[in-house]
Short mmCIF file of C-alpha atoms and ligand atoms in Angstrom, two decimals:
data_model
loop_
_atom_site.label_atom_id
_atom_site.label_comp_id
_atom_site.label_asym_id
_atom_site.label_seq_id
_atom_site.Cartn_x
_atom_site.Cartn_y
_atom_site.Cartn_z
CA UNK A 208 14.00 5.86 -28.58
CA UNK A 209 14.96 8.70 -26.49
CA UNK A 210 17.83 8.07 -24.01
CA UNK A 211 17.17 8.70 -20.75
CA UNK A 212 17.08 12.33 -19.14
CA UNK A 213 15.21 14.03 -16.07
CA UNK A 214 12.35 15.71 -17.05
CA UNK A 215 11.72 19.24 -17.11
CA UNK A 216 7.91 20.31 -17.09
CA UNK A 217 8.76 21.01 -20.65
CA UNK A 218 9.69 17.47 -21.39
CA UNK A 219 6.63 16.13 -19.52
CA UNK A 220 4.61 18.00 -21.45
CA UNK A 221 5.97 16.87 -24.60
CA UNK A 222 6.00 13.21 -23.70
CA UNK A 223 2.37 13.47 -22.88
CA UNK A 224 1.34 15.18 -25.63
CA UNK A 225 3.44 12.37 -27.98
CA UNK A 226 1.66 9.46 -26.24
CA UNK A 227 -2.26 10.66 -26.00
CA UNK A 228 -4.58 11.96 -28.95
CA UNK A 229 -6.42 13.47 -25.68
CA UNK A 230 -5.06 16.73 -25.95
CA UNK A 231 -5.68 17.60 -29.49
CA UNK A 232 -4.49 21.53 -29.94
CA UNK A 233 -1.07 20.88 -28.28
CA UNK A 234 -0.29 24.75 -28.20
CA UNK A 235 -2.20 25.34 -25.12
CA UNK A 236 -0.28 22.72 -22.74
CA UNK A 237 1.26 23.46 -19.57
CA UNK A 238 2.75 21.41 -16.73
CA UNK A 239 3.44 21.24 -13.19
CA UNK A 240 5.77 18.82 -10.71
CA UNK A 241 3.60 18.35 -7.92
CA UNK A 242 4.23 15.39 -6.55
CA UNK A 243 4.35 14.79 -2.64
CA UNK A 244 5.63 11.15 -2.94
CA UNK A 245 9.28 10.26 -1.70
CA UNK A 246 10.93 8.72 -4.75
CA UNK A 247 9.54 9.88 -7.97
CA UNK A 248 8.50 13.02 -9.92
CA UNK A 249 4.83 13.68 -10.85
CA UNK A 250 3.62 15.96 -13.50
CA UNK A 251 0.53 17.07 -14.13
CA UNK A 252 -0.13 18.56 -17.80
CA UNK A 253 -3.29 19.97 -18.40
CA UNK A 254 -4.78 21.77 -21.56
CA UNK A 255 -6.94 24.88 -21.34
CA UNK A 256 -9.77 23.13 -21.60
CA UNK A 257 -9.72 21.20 -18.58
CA UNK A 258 -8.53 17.79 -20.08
CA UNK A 259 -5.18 16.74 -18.25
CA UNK A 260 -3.20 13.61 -17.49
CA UNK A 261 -0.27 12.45 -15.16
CA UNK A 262 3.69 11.90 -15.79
CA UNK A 263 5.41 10.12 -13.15
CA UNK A 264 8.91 9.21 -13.70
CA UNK A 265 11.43 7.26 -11.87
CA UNK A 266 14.68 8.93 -11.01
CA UNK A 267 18.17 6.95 -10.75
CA UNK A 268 17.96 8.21 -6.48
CA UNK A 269 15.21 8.32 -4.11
CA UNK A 270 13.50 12.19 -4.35
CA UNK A 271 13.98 12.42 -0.85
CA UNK A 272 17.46 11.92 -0.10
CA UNK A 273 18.66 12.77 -3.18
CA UNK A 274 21.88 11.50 -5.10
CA UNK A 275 23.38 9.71 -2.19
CA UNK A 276 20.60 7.08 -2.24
CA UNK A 277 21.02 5.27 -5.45
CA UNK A 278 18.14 3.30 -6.57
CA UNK A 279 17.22 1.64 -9.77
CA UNK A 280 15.34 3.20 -12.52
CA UNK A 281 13.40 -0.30 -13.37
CA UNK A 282 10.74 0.37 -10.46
CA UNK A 283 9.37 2.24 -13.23
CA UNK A 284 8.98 -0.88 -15.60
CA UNK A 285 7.58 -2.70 -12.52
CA UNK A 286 4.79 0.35 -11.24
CA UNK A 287 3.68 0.01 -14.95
CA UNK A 288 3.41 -3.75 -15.50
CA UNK A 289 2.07 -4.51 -11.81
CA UNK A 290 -0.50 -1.67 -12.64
CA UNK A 291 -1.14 -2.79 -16.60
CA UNK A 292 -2.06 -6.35 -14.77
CA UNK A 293 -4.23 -4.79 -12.12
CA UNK A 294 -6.10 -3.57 -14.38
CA UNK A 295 -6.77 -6.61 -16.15
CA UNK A 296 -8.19 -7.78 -13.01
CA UNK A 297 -9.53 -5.27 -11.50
CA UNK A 298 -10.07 -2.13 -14.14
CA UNK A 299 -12.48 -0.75 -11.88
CA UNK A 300 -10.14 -0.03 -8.81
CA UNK A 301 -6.77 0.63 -10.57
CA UNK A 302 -5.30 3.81 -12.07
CA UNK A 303 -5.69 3.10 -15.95
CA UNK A 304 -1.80 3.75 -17.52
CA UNK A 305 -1.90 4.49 -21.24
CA UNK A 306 1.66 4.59 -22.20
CA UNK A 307 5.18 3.40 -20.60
CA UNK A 308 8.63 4.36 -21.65
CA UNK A 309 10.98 1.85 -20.44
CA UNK A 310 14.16 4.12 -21.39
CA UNK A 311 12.69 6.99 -19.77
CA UNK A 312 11.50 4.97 -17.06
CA UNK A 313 8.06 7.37 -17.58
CA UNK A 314 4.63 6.38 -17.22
CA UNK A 315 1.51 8.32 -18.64
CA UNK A 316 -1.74 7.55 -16.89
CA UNK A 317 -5.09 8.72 -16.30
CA UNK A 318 -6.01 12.05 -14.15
CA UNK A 319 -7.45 11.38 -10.66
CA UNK A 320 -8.26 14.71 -9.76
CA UNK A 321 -11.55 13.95 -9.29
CA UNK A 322 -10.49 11.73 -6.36
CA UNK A 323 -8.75 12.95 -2.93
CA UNK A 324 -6.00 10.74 -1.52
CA UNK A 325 -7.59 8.68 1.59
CA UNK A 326 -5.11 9.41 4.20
CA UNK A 327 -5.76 12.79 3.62
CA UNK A 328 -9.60 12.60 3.99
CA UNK A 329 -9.61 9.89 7.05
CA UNK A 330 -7.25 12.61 8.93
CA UNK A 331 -9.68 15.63 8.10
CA UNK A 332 -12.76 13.37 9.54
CA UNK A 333 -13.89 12.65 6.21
CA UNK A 334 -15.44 8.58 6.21
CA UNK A 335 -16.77 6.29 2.69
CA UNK A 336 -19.27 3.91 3.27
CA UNK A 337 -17.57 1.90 -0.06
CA UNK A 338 -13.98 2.07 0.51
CA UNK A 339 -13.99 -1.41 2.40
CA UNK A 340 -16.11 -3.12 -0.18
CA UNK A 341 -14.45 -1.73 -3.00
CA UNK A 342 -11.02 -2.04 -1.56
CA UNK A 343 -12.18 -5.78 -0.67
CA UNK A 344 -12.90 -6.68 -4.52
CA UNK A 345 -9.74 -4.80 -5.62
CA UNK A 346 -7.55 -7.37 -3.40
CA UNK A 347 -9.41 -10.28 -3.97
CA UNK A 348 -9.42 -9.82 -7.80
CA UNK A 349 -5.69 -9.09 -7.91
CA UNK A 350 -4.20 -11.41 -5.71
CA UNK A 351 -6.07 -14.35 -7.04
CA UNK A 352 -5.78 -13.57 -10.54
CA UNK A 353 -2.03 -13.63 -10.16
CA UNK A 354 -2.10 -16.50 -7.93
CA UNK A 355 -1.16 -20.42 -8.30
CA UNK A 356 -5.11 -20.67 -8.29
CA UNK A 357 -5.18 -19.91 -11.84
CA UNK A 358 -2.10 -19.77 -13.39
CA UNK A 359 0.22 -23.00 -14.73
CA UNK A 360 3.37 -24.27 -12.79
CA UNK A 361 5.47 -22.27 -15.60
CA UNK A 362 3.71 -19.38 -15.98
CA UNK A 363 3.43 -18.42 -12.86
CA UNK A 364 7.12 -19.18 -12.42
CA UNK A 365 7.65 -16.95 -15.59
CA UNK A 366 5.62 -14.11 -13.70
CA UNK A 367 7.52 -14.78 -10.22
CA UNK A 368 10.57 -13.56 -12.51
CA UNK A 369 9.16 -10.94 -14.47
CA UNK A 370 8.43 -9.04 -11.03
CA UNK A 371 11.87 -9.77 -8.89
CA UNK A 372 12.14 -6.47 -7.21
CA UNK A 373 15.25 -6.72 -5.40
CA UNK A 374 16.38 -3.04 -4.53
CA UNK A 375 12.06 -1.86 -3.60
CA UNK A 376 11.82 -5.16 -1.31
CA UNK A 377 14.86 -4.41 0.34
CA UNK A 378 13.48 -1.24 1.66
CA UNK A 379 10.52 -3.06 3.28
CA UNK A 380 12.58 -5.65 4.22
CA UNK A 381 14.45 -3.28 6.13
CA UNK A 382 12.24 -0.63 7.02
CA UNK A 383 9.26 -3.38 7.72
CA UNK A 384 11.45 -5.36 9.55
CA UNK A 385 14.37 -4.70 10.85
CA UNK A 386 15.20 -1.48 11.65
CA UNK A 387 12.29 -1.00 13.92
CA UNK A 388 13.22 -3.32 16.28
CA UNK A 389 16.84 -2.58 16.44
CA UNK A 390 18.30 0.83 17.84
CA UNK A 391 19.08 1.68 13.73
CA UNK A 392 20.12 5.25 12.57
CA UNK A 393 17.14 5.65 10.34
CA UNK A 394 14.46 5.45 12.91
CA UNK A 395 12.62 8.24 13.79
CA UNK A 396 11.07 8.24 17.47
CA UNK A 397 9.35 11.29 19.08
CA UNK A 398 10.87 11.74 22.75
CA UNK A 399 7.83 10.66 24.81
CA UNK A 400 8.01 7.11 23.42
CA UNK A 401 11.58 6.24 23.12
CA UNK A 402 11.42 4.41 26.51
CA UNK A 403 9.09 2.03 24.51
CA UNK A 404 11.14 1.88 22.18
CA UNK A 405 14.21 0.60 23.54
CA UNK A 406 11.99 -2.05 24.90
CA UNK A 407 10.77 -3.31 21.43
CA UNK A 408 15.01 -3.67 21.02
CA UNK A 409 14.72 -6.01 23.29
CA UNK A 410 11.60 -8.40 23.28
CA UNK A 411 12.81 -11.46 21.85
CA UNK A 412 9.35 -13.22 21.93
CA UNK A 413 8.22 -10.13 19.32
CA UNK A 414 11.00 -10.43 17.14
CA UNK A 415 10.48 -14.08 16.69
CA UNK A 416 7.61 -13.75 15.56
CA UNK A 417 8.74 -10.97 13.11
CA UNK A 418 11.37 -12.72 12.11
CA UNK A 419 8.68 -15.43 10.44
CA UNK A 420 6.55 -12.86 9.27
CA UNK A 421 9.60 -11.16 7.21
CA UNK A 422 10.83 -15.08 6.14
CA UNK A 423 7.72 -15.41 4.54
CA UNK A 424 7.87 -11.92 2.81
CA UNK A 425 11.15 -13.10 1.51
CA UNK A 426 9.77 -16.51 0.26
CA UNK A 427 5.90 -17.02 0.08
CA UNK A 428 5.64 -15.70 -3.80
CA UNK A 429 1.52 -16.40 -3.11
CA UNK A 430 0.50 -13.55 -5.59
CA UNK A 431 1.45 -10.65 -7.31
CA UNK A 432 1.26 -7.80 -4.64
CA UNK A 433 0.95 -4.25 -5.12
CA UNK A 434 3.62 -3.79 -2.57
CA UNK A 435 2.97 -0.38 -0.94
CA UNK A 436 -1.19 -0.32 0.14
CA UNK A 437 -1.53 2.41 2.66
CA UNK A 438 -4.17 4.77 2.23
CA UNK A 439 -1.46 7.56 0.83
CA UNK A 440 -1.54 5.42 -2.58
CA UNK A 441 -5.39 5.38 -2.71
CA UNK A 442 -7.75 7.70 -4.32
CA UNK A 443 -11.40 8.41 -3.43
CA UNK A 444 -14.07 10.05 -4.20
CA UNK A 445 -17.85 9.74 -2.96
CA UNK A 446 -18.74 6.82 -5.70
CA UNK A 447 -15.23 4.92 -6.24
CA UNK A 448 -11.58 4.48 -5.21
CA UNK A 449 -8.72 3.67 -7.27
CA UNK A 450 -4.78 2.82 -6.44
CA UNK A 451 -1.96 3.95 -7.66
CA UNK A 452 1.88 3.70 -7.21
CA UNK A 453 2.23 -0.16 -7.40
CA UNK A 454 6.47 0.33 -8.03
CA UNK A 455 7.03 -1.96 -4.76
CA UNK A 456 5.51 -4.34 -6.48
CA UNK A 457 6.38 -8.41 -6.29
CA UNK A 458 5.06 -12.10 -6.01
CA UNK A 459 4.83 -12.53 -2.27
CA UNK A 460 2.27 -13.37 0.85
CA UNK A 461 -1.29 -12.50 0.10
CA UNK A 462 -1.25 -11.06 3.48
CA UNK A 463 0.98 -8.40 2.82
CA UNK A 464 -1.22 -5.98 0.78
CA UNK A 465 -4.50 -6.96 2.93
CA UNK A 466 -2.41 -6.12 6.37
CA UNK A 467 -0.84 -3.14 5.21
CA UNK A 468 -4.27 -1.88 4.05
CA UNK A 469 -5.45 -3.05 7.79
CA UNK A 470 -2.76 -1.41 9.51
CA UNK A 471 -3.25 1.92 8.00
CA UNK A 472 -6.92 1.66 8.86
CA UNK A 473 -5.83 0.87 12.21
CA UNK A 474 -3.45 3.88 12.57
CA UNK A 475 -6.28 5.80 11.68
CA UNK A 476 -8.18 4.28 14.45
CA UNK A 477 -5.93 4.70 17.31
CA UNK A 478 -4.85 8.80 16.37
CA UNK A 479 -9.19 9.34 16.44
CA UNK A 480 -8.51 10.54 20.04
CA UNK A 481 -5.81 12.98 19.17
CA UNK A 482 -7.54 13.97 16.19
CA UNK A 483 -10.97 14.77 16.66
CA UNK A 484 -13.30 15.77 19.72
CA UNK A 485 -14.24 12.69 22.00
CA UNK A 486 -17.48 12.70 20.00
CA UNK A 487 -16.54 12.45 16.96
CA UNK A 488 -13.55 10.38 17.47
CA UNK A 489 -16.05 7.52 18.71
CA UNK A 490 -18.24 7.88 15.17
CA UNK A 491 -15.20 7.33 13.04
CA UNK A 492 -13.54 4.51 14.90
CA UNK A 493 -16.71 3.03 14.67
CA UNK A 494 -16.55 3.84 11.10
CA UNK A 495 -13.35 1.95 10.89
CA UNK A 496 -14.12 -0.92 13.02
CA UNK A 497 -17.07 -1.80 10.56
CA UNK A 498 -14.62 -1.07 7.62
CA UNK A 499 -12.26 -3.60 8.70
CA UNK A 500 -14.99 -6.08 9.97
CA UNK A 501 -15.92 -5.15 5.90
CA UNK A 502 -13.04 -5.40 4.18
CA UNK A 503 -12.58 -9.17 5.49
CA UNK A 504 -15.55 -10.43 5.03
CA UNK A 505 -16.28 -9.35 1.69
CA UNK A 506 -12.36 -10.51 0.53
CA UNK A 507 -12.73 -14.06 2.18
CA UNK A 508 -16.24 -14.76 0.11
CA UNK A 509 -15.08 -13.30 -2.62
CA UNK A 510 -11.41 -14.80 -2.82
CA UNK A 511 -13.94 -17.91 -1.86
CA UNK A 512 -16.13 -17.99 -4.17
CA UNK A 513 -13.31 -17.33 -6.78
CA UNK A 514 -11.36 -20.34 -5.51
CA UNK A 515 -14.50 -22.59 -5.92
CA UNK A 516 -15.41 -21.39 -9.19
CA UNK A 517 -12.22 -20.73 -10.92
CA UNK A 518 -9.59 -22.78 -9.82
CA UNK A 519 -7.53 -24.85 -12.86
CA UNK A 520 -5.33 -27.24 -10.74
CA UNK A 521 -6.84 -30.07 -9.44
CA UNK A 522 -5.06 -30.47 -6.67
CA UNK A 523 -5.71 -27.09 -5.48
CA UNK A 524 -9.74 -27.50 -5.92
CA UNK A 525 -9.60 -29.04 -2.58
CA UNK A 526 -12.51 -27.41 -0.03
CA UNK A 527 -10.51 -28.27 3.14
CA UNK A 528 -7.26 -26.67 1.51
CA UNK A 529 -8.70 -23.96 0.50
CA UNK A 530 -10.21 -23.09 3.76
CA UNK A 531 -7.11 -24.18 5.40
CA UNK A 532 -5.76 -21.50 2.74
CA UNK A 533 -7.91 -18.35 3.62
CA UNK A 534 -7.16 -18.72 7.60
CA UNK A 535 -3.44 -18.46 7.40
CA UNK A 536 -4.21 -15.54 4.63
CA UNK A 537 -6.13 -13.64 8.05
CA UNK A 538 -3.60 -14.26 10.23
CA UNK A 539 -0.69 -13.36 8.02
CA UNK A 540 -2.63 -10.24 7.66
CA UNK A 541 -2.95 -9.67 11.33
CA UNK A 542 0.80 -10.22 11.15
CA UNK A 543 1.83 -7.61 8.62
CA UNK A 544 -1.07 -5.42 9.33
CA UNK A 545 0.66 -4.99 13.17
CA UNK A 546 4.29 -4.83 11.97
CA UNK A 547 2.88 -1.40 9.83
CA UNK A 548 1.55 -0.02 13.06
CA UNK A 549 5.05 -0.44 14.95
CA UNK A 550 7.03 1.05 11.92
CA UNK A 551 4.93 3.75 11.50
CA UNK A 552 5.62 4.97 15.26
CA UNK A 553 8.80 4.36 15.52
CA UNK A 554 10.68 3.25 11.64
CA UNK A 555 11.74 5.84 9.38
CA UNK A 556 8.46 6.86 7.50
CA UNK A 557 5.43 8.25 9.41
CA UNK A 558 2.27 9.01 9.04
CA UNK A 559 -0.10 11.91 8.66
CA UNK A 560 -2.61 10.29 11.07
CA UNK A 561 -0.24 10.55 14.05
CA UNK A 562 1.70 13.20 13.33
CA UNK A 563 -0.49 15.70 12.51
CA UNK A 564 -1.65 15.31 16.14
CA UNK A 565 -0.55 18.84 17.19
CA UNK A 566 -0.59 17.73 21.03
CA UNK A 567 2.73 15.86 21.90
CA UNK A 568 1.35 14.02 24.63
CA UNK A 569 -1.62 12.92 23.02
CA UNK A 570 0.50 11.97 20.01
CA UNK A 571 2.21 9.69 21.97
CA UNK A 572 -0.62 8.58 23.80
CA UNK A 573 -1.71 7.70 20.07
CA UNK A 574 1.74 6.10 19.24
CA UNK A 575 1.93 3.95 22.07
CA UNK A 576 -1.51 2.26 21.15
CA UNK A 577 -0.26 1.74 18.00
CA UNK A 578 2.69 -0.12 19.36
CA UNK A 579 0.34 -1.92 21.88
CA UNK A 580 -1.95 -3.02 19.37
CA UNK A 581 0.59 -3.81 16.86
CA UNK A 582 2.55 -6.17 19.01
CA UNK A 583 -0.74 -7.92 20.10
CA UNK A 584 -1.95 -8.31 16.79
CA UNK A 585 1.82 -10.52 15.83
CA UNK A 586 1.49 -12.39 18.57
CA UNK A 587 -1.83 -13.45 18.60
CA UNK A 588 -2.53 -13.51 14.87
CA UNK A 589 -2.78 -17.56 15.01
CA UNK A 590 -5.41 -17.59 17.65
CA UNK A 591 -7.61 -14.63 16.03
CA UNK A 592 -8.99 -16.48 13.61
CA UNK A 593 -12.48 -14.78 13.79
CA UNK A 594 -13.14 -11.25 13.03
CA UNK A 595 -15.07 -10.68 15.83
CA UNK A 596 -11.97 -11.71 18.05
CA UNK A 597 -10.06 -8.87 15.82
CA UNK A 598 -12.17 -6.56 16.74
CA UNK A 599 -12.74 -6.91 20.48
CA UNK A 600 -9.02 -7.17 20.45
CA UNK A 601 -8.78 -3.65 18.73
CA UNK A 602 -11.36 -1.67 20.73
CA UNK A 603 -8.87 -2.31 23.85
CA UNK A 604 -6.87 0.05 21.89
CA UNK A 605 -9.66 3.15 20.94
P1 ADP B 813 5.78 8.17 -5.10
O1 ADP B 813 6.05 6.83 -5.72
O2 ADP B 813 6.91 9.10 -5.23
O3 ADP B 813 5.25 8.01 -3.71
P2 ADP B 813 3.03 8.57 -6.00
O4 ADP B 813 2.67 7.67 -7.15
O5 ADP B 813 2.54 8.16 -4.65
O6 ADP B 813 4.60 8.81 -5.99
O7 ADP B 813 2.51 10.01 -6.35
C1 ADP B 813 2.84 11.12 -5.54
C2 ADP B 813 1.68 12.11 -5.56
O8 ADP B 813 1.41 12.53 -6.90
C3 ADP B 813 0.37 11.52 -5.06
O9 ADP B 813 0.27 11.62 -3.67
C4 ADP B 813 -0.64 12.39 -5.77
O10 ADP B 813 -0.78 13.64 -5.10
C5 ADP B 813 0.02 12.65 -7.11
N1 ADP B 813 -0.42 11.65 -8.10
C6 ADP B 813 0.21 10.51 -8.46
N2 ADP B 813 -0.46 9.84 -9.39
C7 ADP B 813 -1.58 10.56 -9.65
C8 ADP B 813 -2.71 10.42 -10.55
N3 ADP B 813 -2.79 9.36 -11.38
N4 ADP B 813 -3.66 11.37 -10.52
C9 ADP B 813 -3.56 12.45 -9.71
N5 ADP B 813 -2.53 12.65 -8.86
C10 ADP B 813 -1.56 11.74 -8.82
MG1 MG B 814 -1.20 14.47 -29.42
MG1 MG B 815 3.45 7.14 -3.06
MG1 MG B 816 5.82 5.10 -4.58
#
């Protein structure tokens, strides 16, 4: 076993070519860092016949800030296992990994360059009549899979322990959170919108409720939870979509992963105005209003339909529980899906959707419905327990 090292292109190569009979004639390798991602290197080594696959490896700090920010090397053990399980469930809709290194902390997986990364294409315009459905199967597949639904008292327990995450939650915990709604040093808050702002510092009713929605992302282990869904980890192309970089992954609220998948949807939704022409900014939110109307739908008959069919514990066969079940799975949603559009305007990491708004007024104009909207989607999530309600609620904000 090879102790660990940072990886040169060279060594990428190498490990690549060790792991996969893909290549063949290993003389005519070459490889790139190109990744765009905050904490991690990605390679890409590619033969000269086309055939290539990816290296991503974990490094001891986070890429971004660099030494100072120390962070542990095992989020590369958990990207691979939470992705090695996903794709038990869900093969179709996960990045296939073919080899792990746990003392490199290096993963080789499969090649998605015939995909484009969704944030990407939803800024340029670009809409997919299948992401919802697909997107819908890919949660309800995972999540129940790893839920209480199927799995023993122990080995769930077992799998609870196998995924502790502590130094990756801590980051949402904090960036999710807290920091947004505190005057913290790591915020970042465009001029125009710091007078709204401050006033998220203070609105006790809001933070209440946040403060529940983060106690249950600290103890609600429902399912495991890819962790990270915004539409920077997916991949899609005009037949299929597949995610990726599952490191923040951990047994928590079913909610999570659906809302963050919302919320990044919704960000979409509200820059439309200060991305496109009036014209076209109408098509795609109405794109994205029937994606999320979509996405729920199809998740709540299939996570449904899974619970009726495929549920071991006895106790937890029980109709009225189970429906009981799926409505606080919404509004949690609705809860963490709202909490992503406030940290995304005004927490440390933004988002290509508002800020590649060129005009600063019209960015904020943009920002501040995504505040709006995100604070009236935590507060009301109890009482929108219909989609339709959602909805109506979120065309207030186009
Ligand atoms: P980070 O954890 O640092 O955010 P990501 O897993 O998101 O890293 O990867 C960063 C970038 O690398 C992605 O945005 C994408 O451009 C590229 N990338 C990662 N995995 C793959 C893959 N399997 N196929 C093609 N490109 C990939
Ligand atoms: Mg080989
Ligand atoms: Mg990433
Ligand atoms: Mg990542």
């Amino acid at each position: 076993m090879t102790a660990y090292h940072i990886f040169t292109p060279d060594d990428a190569l190498r490990f690549a070519d060790r792991h996969s009979e893909l290549f063949g004639d290993h003389s005519k390798l070459s490889a790139v860092e190109f990744g765009d991602g905050n904490l991690n290197l990605v390679f890409r080594v590619s033969n000269d016949k086309g055939t290539s696959l990816i290296v991503k490896q974990a490094l001891p700090y986070a890429r971004c800030v660099g030494e100072s920010w120390p962070l542990s090397t095992d989020r590369a053990r958990i990207e691979a296992e939470v992705l090695q399980q996903h794709g038990r469930f869900c093969p179709q809709h996960t990045v296939e990994v073919l080899h792990f290194d746990p003392a490199l902390s290096a993963i080789l997986m499969e090649d998605l360059k015939q995909y484009q990364i969704l944030r990407s294409e939803l800024v340029k315009g670009k809409t997919f009549a299948h992401l919802a459905s697909q997107m819908a199967s890919y949660l309800a597949q995972t999540l129940f899979y790893s839920s209480d639904f199927v799995l023993s008292g122990p080995v769930k327990k077992a799998a609870v322990a196998r995924f502790i995450n502590p130094e990756l939650c801590l980051i949402t915990e904090d960036l999710f959170f807290t920091d947004p709604y505190c005057n913290h040093e790591r915020n970042t808050i465009h001029t125009l919108i710091l007078p709204r702002a401050r006033q998220l510092w203070q609105d006790e009713e809001l933070q209440a409720e946040v403060a529940a929605l983060k106690a249950d992302f600290l103890s609600k282990p429902q399912a495991l939870l890819h962790g990270d869904v915004h539409s920077g980890s997916i991949f899609i192309n005009a037949d299929n979509c597949k995610v990726i970089d599952a490191e923040f992954g951990f047994y928590g609220p079913i909610g999570f992963d659906i809302g963050s998948l919302l919320g990044n949807l919704l960000l979409n939704y509200v820059a439309c105005p200060g991305l496109f022409a009036p014209e076209q900014a109408e098509q795609q939110q109405a794109y994205l209003l029937a994606q999320i109307r979509e996405l729920w739908q199809q998740f709540a008959a299939q996570f449904s339909q899974l619970m009726a069919s495929e549920t071991q514990d006895s106790a937890l066969q029980n109709s009225r529980y189970q429906q009981h079940f799926l409505q606080q799975v919404l509004a949690d949603s609705l809860g963490y899906a709202g909490c992503e559009l406030i940290r995304r305007t005004v927490g440390l990491a933004h988002v290509a959707d508002l800020e590649k708004i060129t005009d600063a007024s019209k960015r904020a104009e943009a920002e501040l419905r995504a505040i709006e909207l995100g604070r009236a989607l935590i507060m009301q999530r109890a009482q929108l327990a219909q989609m339709d309600a959602v909805l109506s609620l979120v065309q207030q904000f186009a």
